[in-house]
GROMACS .gro file of C-alpha atoms in nm:
model
  203
    1MET     CA    1  -2.298   3.119  11.881
    2LEU     CA    2  -2.556   2.905  12.057
    3ALA     CA    3  -2.775   3.066  12.322
    4PHE     CA    4  -2.925   2.884  12.621
    5GLY     CA    5  -3.200   3.009  12.847
    6THR     CA    6  -3.297   2.923  13.202
    7LEU     CA    7  -3.444   3.072  13.519
    8GLY     CA    8  -3.260   3.361  13.678
    9PRO     CA    9  -3.143   3.560  13.856
   10ALA     CA   10  -2.764   3.530  13.840
   11GLY     CA   11  -2.636   3.295  14.107
   12SER     CA   12  -2.952   3.083  14.105
   13ASN     CA   13  -2.928   2.706  14.104
   14HIS     CA   14  -3.073   2.701  13.752
   15ALA     CA   15  -2.800   2.932  13.626
   16TRP     CA   16  -2.531   2.731  13.807
   17VAL     CA   17  -2.648   2.393  13.670
   18ALA     CA   18  -2.708   2.531  13.320
   19ARG     CA   19  -2.355   2.664  13.305
   20ARG     CA   20  -2.216   2.324  13.415
   21TYR     CA   21  -2.416   2.149  13.140
   22MET     CA   22  -2.293   2.395  12.879
   23THR     CA   23  -1.932   2.354  12.988
   24PHE     CA   24  -1.960   1.975  12.979
   25HIS     CA   25  -2.067   1.996  12.614
   26ASP     CA   26  -1.786   2.239  12.525
   27GLN     CA   27  -2.035   2.526  12.507
   28GLY     CA   28  -1.886   2.730  12.790
   29HIS     CA   29  -1.845   3.017  12.545
   30ALA     CA   30  -2.216   3.011  12.452
   31ARG     CA   31  -2.455   3.282  12.570
   32LEU     CA   32  -2.670   3.212  12.876
   33GLU     CA   33  -2.989   3.418  12.900
   34LEU     CA   34  -3.161   3.437  13.239
   35PHE     CA   35  -3.539   3.485  13.253
   36PRO     CA   36  -3.777   3.576  13.537
   37ASP     CA   37  -4.003   3.280  13.449
   38PHE     CA   38  -4.010   2.986  13.210
   39GLU     CA   39  -4.299   3.121  13.004
   40GLN     CA   40  -4.073   3.403  12.884
   41ALA     CA   41  -3.784   3.160  12.830
   42PHE     CA   42  -3.992   2.934  12.607
   43ASP     CA   43  -4.140   3.231  12.422
   44ALA     CA   44  -3.781   3.330  12.339
   45LEU     CA   45  -3.710   2.974  12.220
   46LEU     CA   46  -4.018   2.973  11.995
   47ALA     CA   47  -3.921   3.315  11.857
   48GLY     CA   48  -3.571   3.193  11.772
   49ALA     CA   49  -3.402   3.433  12.015
   50ILE     CA   50  -3.237   3.141  12.198
   51ASP     CA   51  -3.162   2.783  12.093
   52HIS     CA   52  -3.226   2.580  12.409
   53VAL     CA   53  -3.398   2.599  12.745
   54ILE     CA   54  -3.273   2.412  13.053
   55GLN     CA   55  -3.535   2.343  13.320
   56VAL     CA   56  -3.530   2.135  13.639
   57ALA     CA   57  -3.788   1.858  13.610
   58VAL     CA   58  -3.938   1.928  13.955
   59HIS     CA   59  -4.024   2.289  13.873
   60PRO     CA   60  -4.399   2.352  13.916
   61SER     CA   61  -4.433   2.479  13.558
   62VAL     CA   62  -4.306   2.161  13.388
   63THR     CA   63  -4.650   2.003  13.331
   64ASN     CA   64  -4.787   2.316  13.167
   65THR     CA   65  -4.465   2.359  12.969
   66VAL     CA   66  -4.483   2.013  12.812
   67ALA     CA   67  -4.852   2.050  12.727
   68ARG     CA   68  -4.825   2.404  12.588
   69LEU     CA   69  -4.519   2.339  12.373
   70ARG     CA   70  -4.619   2.001  12.228
   71GLY     CA   71  -4.512   1.994  11.864
   72ARG     CA   72  -4.347   2.338  11.880
   73ALA     CA   73  -4.051   2.282  12.113
   74HIS     CA   74  -3.897   1.945  12.184
   75LEU     CA   75  -3.731   1.769  12.474
   76ILE     CA   76  -3.384   1.681  12.342
   77ASP     CA   77  -3.188   1.576  12.650
   78THR     CA   78  -3.207   1.490  13.018
   79PHE     CA   79  -2.938   1.472  13.285
   80LEU     CA   80  -2.888   1.445  13.660
   81SER     CA   81  -2.712   1.710  13.864
   82PRO     CA   82  -2.662   1.792  14.231
   83SER     CA   83  -2.767   2.137  14.341
   84GLN     CA   84  -2.560   2.392  14.523
   85PRO     CA   85  -2.563   2.312  14.898
   86MET     CA   86  -2.891   2.423  15.055
   87ALA     CA   87  -3.008   2.495  15.407
   88VAL     CA   88  -3.280   2.651  15.614
   89LEU     CA   89  -3.142   2.990  15.714
   90THR     CA   90  -3.291   3.200  15.991
   91ARG     CA   91  -3.238   3.562  16.080
   92ALA     CA   92  -2.998   3.587  16.374
   93ASP     CA   93  -3.219   3.842  16.550
   94VAL     CA   94  -3.526   3.612  16.558
   95ALA     CA   95  -3.557   3.392  16.868
   96LYS     CA   96  -3.866   3.196  16.759
   97PRO     CA   97  -3.916   3.196  16.381
   98SER     CA   98  -4.277   3.177  16.266
   99SER     CA   99  -4.257   3.247  15.891
  100LEU     CA  100  -4.070   3.059  15.619
  101GLY     CA  101  -3.987   3.176  15.268
  102LEU     CA  102  -3.943   2.903  15.006
  103GLN     CA  103  -3.955   2.812  14.642
  104MET     CA  104  -4.243   2.562  14.644
  105ALA     CA  105  -4.043   2.284  14.474
  106THR     CA  106  -3.827   2.276  14.791
  107ARG     CA  107  -4.120   2.246  15.033
  108ASP     CA  108  -4.066   1.879  15.117
  109TYR     CA  109  -3.694   1.915  15.180
  110VAL     CA  110  -3.775   1.983  15.547
  111ASP     CA  111  -4.065   1.956  15.788
  112THR     CA  112  -4.233   2.293  15.739
  113SER     CA  113  -4.498   2.239  16.007
  114ARG     CA  114  -4.302   2.437  16.268
  115TRP     CA  115  -4.356   2.761  16.072
  116PRO     CA  116  -4.719   2.877  16.087
  117THR     CA  117  -4.673   3.099  15.781
  118LEU     CA  118  -4.525   2.987  15.447
  119ILE     CA  119  -4.444   3.248  15.183
  120ALA     CA  120  -4.380   3.130  14.826
  121GLU     CA  121  -4.107   3.289  14.615
  122PRO     CA  122  -4.011   3.232  14.248
  123THR     CA  123  -3.652   3.123  14.323
  124THR     CA  124  -3.420   3.040  14.611
  125ILE     CA  125  -3.233   3.364  14.537
  126ASP     CA  126  -3.557   3.556  14.599
  127VAL     CA  127  -3.582   3.370  14.931
  128ALA     CA  128  -3.234   3.489  15.029
  129ASP     CA  129  -3.322   3.846  14.929
  130GLY     CA  130  -3.642   3.824  15.134
  131LEU     CA  131  -3.452   3.703  15.439
  132LEU     CA  132  -3.201   3.984  15.416
  133ALA     CA  133  -3.487   4.234  15.379
  134GLY     CA  134  -3.665   4.095  15.688
  135LYS     CA  135  -3.964   3.972  15.486
  136TYR     CA  136  -3.981   3.647  15.687
  137ASP     CA  137  -3.792   3.481  15.971
  138SER     CA  138  -3.651   3.173  15.796
  139GLY     CA  139  -3.603   3.056  15.440
  140ILE     CA  140  -3.501   2.753  15.233
  141THR     CA  141  -3.217   2.883  15.020
  142LEU     CA  142  -2.852   2.835  14.927
  143ALA     CA  143  -2.629   2.771  15.227
  144ARG     CA  144  -2.363   3.012  15.100
  145PHE     CA  145  -2.575   3.311  15.203
  146ALA     CA  146  -2.509   3.230  15.570
  147THR     CA  147  -2.135   3.252  15.502
  148ALA     CA  148  -2.180   3.574  15.307
  149HIS     CA  149  -2.393   3.736  15.582
  150PRO     CA  150  -2.275   3.578  15.910
  151ASN     CA  151  -2.408   3.861  16.128
  152VAL     CA  152  -2.756   3.843  15.977
  153LEU     CA  153  -2.825   3.478  15.890
  154VAL     CA  154  -2.757   3.153  16.072
  155VAL     CA  155  -2.794   2.792  15.958
  156ASP     CA  156  -3.109   2.654  16.118
  157GLU     CA  157  -3.105   2.317  15.935
  158THR     CA  158  -2.860   2.175  15.681
  159ILE     CA  159  -3.014   2.022  15.369
  160GLY     CA  160  -2.701   1.976  15.158
  161THR     CA  161  -2.700   1.908  14.787
  162VAL     CA  162  -3.010   1.769  14.618
  163VAL     CA  163  -2.981   1.557  14.302
  164ASP     CA  164  -3.253   1.650  14.052
  165PRO     CA  165  -3.339   1.546  13.697
  166TRP     CA  166  -3.302   1.826  13.443
  167LEU     CA  167  -3.465   1.877  13.102
  168VAL     CA  168  -3.317   2.037  12.792
  169PHE     CA  169  -3.549   2.168  12.520
  170GLY     CA  170  -3.474   2.271  12.163
  171SER     CA  171  -3.647   2.345  11.834
  172GLN     CA  172  -3.543   2.021  11.658
  173PRO     CA  173  -3.676   1.683  11.779
  174VAL     CA  174  -3.432   1.400  11.854
  175VAL     CA  175  -3.691   1.130  11.930
  176THR     CA  176  -3.904   0.976  11.654
  177GLN     CA  177  -4.078   0.647  11.736
  178ASP     CA  178  -3.834   0.454  11.953
  179ALA     CA  179  -3.745   0.531  12.314
  180LEU     CA  180  -3.414   0.714  12.337
  181ILE     CA  181  -3.222   0.541  12.617
  182TRP     CA  182  -2.852   0.563  12.700
  183PRO     CA  183  -2.734   0.200  12.665
  184ASP     CA  184  -2.419   0.242  12.877
  185SER     CA  185  -2.557   0.475  13.141
  186PRO     CA  186  -2.474   0.428  13.511
  187ALA     CA  187  -2.827   0.290  13.558
  188ALA     CA  188  -2.774   0.044  13.271
  189ARG     CA  189  -2.456  -0.080  13.437
  190LEU     CA  190  -2.638  -0.123  13.769
  191LEU     CA  191  -2.916  -0.322  13.600
  192LYS     CA  192  -2.668  -0.542  13.413
  193GLY     CA  193  -2.482  -0.607  13.737
  194ALA     CA  194  -2.807  -0.705  13.911
  195LYS     CA  195  -2.890  -0.942  13.624
  196ARG     CA  196  -2.548  -1.111  13.649
  197ARG     CA  197  -2.587  -1.153  14.026
  198ASN     CA  198  -2.933  -1.307  13.982
  199GLN     CA  199  -2.802  -1.544  13.717
  200GLY     CA  200  -2.519  -1.647  13.950
  201ARG     CA  201  -2.763  -1.725  14.233
  202ASN     CA  202  -2.984  -1.931  14.001
  203ARG     CA  203  -2.706  -2.163  13.885
   0.00000   0.00000   0.00000
């Protein structure tokens, strides 16, 4: 049985997207291991404890990951996926929020200048936990936590789903010398359509 690894905890956007990718490739029965950080996930890949790691391309650790693993683990696939709906949630008992919890990759989703204090967390799930514990006034997290805790959290600003590029790593390389490009991808169809329109205008 194949084993995939990604960032936890359970319910995180990484876990949600990873499970969708696995299901798409008929690997819904495969094991999904959740790790507290990507360093431990890739250590498990290098040790043979898991077969693949799925990582969002905007995660702050991606640059170090690619450099550290060069020649030992290989990028084998990429894909696009929307996230779970996100929002800025604020504690219902706070009249004027002054602190914001966030996973730093989400910082530019909103204008954070109205919160004097920003507190970084490893995941959006940690942000939700911090909000519920009263660690800060507001947080960028999954919108579903407002529905789950309507007496504690309110939606301050709706972000919605965010489409991100995702990376899949494995132990066997799939790229040799040539670029590996999907010839019939949605982008390829858009480019071919633009070429046909340009040719039509030039006649």
